[in-house]
Structure formats: structure tokens, C-alpha cells
Coordinates of N, CA and C in Angstrom, one line a residue:
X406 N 83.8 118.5 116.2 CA 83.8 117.9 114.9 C 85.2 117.5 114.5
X407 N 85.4 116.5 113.8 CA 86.7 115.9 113.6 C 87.0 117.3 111.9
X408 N 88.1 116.8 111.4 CA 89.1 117.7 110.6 C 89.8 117.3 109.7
X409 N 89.9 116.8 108.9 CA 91.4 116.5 108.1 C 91.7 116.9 107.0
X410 N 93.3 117.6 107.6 CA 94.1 117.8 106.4 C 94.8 117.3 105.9
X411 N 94.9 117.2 104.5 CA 95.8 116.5 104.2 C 97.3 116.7 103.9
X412 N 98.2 115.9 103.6 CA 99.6 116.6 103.5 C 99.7 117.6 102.3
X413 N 98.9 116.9 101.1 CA 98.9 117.6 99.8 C 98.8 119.4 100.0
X414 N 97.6 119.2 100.4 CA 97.0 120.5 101.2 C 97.8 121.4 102.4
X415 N 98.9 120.7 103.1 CA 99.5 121.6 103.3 C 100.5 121.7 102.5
X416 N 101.3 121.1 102.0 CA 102.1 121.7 101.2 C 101.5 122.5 99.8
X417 N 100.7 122.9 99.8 CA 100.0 123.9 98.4 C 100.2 125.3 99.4
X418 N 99.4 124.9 100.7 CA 98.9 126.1 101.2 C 100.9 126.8 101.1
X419 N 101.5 126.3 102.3 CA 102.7 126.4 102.1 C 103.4 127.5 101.3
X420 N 103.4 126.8 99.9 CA 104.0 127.3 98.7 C 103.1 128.6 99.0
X421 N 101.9 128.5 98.5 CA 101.6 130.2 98.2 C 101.6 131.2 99.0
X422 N 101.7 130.6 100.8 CA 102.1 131.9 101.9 C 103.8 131.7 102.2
X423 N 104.2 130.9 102.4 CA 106.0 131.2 102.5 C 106.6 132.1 101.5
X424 N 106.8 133.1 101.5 CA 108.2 133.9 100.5 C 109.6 134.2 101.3
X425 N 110.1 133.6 101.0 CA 111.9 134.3 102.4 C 113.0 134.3 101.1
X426 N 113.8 134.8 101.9 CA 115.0 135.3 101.2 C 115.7 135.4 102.3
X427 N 117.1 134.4 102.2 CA 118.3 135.1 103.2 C 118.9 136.5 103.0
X428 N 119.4 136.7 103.9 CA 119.6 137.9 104.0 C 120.7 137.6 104.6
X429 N 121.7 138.4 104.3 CA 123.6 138.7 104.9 C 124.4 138.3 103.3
X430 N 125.3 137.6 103.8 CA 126.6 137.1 103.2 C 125.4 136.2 102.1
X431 N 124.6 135.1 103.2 CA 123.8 133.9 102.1 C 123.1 134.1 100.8
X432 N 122.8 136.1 100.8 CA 121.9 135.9 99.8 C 122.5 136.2 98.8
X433 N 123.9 136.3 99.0 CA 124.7 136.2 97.6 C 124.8 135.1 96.7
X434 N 124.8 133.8 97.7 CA 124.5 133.0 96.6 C 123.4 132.1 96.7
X435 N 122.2 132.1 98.1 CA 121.5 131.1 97.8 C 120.2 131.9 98.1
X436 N 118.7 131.4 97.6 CA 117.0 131.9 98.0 C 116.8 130.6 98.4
X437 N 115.8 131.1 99.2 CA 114.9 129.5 99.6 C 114.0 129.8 98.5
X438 N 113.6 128.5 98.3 CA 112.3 127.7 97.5 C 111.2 127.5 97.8
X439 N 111.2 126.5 99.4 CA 110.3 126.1 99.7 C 110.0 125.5 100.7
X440 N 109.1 124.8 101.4 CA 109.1 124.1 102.7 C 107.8 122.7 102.4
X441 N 108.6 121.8 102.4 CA 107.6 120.9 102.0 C 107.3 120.0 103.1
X442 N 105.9 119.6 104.0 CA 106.1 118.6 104.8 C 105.1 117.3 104.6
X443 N 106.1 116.3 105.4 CA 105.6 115.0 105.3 C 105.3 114.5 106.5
X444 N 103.7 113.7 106.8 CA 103.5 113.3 107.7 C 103.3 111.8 107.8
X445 N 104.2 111.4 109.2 CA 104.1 110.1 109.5 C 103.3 110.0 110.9
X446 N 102.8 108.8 111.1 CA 102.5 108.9 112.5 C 103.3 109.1 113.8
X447 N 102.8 110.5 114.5 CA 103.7 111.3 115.3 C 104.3 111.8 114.8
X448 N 105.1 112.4 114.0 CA 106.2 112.7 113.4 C 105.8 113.5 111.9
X449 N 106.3 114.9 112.3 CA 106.2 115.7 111.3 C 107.7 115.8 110.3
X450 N 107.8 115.6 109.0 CA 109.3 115.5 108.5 C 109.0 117.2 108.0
X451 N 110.0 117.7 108.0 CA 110.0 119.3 107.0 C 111.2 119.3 106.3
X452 N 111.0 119.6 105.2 CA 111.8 119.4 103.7 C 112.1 121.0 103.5
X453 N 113.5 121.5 104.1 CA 113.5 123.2 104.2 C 114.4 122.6 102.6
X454 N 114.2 123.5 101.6 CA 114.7 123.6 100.4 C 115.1 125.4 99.7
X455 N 116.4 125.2 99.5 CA 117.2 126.5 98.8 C 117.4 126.6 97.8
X456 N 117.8 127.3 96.6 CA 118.7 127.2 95.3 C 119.8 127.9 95.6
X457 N 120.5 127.2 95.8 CA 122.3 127.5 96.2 C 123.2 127.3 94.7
X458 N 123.3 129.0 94.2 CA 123.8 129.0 93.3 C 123.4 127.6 91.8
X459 N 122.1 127.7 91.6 CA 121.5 127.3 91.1 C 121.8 125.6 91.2
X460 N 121.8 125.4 91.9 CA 121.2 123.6 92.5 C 120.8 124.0 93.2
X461 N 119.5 122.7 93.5 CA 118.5 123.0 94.7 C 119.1 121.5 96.0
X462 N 119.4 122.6 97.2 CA 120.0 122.1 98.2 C 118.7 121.4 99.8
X463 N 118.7 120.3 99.8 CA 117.4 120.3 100.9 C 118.4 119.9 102.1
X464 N 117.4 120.4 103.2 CA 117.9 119.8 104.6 C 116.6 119.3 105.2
X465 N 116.9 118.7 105.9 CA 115.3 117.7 106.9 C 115.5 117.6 108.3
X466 N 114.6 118.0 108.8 CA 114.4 118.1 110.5 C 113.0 117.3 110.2
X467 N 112.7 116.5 111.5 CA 112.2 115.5 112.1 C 111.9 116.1 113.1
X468 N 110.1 116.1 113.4 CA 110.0 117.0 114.8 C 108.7 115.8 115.2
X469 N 108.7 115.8 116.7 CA 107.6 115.2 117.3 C 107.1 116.3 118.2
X470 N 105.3 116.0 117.8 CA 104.5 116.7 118.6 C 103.7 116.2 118.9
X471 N 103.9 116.4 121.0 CA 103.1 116.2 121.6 C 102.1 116.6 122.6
X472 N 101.2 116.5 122.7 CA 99.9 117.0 123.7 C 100.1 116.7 124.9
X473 N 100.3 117.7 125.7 CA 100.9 117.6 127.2 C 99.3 117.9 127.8
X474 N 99.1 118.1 129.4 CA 97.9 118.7 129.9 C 97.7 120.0 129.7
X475 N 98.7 120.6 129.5 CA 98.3 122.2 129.5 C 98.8 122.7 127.9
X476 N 99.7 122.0 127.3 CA 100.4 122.8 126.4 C 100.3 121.6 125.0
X477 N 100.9 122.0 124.1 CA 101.6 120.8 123.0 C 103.4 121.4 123.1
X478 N 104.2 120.2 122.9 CA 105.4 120.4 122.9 C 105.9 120.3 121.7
X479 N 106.8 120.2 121.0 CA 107.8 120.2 119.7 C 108.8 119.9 120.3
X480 N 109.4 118.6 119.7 CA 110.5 118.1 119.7 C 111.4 118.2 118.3
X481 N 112.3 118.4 118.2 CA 113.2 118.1 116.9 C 113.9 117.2 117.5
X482 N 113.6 115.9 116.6 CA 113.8 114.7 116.8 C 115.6 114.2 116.0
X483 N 115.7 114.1 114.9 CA 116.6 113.6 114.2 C 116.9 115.2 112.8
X484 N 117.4 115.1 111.9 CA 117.4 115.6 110.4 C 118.7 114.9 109.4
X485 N 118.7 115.6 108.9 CA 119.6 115.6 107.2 C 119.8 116.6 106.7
X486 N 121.2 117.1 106.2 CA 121.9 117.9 105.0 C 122.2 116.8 103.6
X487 N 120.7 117.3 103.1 CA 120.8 116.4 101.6 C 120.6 115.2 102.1
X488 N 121.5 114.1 101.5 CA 121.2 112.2 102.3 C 122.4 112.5 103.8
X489 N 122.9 113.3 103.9 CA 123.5 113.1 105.5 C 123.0 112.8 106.7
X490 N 122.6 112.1 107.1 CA 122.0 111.8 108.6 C 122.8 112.6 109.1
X491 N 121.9 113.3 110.3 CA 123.1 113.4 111.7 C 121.8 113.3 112.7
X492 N 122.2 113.9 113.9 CA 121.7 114.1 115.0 C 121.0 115.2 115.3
X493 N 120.3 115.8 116.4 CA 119.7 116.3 116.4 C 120.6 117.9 117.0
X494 N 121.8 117.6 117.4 CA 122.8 118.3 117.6 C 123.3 119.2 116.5
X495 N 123.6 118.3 115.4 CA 123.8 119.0 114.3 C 122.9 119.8 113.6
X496 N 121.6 120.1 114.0 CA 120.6 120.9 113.1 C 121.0 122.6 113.2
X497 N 121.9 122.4 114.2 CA 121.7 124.1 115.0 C 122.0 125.5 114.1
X498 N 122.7 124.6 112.4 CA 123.0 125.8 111.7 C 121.4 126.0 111.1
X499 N 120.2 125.4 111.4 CA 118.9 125.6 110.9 C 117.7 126.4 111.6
X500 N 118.7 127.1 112.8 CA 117.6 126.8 113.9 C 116.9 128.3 113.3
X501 N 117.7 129.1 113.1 CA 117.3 130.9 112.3 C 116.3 130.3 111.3
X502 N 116.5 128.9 110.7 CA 115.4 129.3 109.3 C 113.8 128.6 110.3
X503 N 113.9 128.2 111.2 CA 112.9 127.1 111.8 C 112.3 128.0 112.6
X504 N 113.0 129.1 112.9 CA 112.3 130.0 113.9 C 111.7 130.9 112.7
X505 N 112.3 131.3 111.6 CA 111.9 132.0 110.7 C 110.4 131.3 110.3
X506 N 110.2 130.2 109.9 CA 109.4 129.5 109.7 C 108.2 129.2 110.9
X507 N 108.5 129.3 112.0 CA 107.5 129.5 113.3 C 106.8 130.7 113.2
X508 N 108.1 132.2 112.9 CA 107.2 133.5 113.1 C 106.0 133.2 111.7
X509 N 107.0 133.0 111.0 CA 105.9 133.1 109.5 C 104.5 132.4 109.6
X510 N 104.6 131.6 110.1 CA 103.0 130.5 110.5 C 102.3 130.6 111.9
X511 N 102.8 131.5 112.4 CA 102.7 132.4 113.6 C 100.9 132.2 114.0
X512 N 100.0 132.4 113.0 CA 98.8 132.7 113.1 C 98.3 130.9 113.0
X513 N 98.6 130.7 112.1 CA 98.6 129.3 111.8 C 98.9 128.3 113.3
X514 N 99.9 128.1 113.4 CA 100.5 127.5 114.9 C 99.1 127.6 115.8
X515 N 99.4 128.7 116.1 CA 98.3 129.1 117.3 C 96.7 128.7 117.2
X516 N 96.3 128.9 116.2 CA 95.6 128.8 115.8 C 94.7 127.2 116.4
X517 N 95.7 126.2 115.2 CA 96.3 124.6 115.5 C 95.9 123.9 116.9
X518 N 96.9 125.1 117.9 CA 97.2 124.5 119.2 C 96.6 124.9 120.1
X519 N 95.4 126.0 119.6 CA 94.2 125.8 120.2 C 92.8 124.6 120.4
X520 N 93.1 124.0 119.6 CA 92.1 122.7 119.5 C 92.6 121.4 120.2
X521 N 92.1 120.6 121.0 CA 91.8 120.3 122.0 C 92.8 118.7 121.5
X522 N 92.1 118.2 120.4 CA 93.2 116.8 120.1 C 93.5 117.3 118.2
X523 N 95.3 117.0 118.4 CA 95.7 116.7 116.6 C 96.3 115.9 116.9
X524 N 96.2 114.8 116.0 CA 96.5 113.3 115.7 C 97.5 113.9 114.1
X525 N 98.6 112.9 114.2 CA 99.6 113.3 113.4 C 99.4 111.5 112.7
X526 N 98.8 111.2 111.2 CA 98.8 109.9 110.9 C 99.3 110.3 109.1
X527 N 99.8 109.0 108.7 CA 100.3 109.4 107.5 C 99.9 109.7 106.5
X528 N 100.5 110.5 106.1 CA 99.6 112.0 105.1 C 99.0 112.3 105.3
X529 N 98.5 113.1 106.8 CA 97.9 113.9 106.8 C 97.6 114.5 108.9
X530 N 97.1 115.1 109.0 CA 96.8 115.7 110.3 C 95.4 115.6 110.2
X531 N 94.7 115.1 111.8 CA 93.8 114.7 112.3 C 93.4 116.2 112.9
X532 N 92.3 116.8 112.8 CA 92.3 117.9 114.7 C 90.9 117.3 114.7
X533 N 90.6 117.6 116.0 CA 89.2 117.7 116.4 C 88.9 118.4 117.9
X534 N 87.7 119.2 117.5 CA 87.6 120.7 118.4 C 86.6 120.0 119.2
X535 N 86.5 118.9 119.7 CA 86.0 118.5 120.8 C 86.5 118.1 122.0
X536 N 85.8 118.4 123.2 CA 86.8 118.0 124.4 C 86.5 116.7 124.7

């Protein structure tokens, strides 16, 4: 049977299961907020958001996921610090919060990438548990 979620829907879910806090030297002056994402076709955008000494700071990673024969892949495609483009070279001071955010959805992920086709179309995610 087909599935759809929508973006709204995950960003609600989101908010009420993410809670983090840096930890070291960061949490002197910044908390995360939140993780907001946006879907285009193919292309998942993630809106990682902090309060850095009270302004709220975002960064954006750009990931494509694709359905291989045996597996799904993740690509991190492009991002942004605030309106900065860079490459995908430049994300690497994000990679702690992106893995942070993998373990966290840990159940979730898996879960996902057990079903057989997800279609990534705008605003929203496709699955369907048929072969």
C-alpha cells in the first residue's frame, strides 16, 4: 500500500522527539533548537538550527537518496552557513551534529529503509511496502 508523509508532518514529529544540547567548549554559548526539513524531488534539504548566544544561527546540508539493489545510499550533496553556499567539502564542521541526528532517528531510518520504494517529491515523502 502506498504512504504519504508529509513535510508538515515531519517537521512536528521532529520537534517533539529531537532534544540535544552541545556539549564541550559549544555549550557555553550555543543549544540547538531544531531540525527542520524540506522536501524536493530527490532531494532532502535539512535546516540544522542553534541559538548562539541568543540569535538563532542555521546551517543547510542538501542530501540525495538513492535506492540501490540491495541498499538506499545518502549523499550530501551541497549546504549553507546561514545564506553562505559552499560545497560539500565545507560541511565537515557538521558532520558530529548529522551523525548525532542519524543515531537519534536511529529507529526511524531503519525502519524507512526497510520498505521496498520511497519517492522523495515536493513536500512530502512517498513509501510504498510493495514489491
Amino acid at each position: 500500500s502506498v504512504f504519504v508523509i508529509s513535510e508538515g508532518q515531519i517537521n512536528d514529529y521532529l520537534v517533539r522527539r529531537l532534544r540535544g544540547q552541545p556539549s564541550g567548549v559549544t555549550a557555553k554559548v550555543a543549544t540547538f533548537d531544531r531540525v527542520l526539513v524540506e522536501m524536493n524531488e530527490g532531494v532532502v534539504r535539512l535546516h540544522l538550527c542553534w541559538n548562539v548566544l541568543g540569535h538563532m544561527q542555521v546551517a543547510r546540508v542538501d542530501l540525495a537518496i538513492r535506492r540501490t539493489k540491495e541498499d538506499f545510499t545518502v549523499e550530501i550533496l551541497q549546504g549553507a552557513y546561514g545564506r553562505l553556499e559552499v560545497p560539500r567539502a565545507m560541511l565537515t564542521p557538521l558532520i558530529p551534529a548529522l551523525r548525532e541526528l542519524a543515531r537519534a532517528c536511529k529507529p526511524e531510518i531503519q525502519a524507512l529503509f526497510k520498505l521496498p520504494q520511497i519517492r522523495l517529491s515536493k513536500d512530502k515523502v512517498v513509501l510504498n511496502s510493495r514489491f
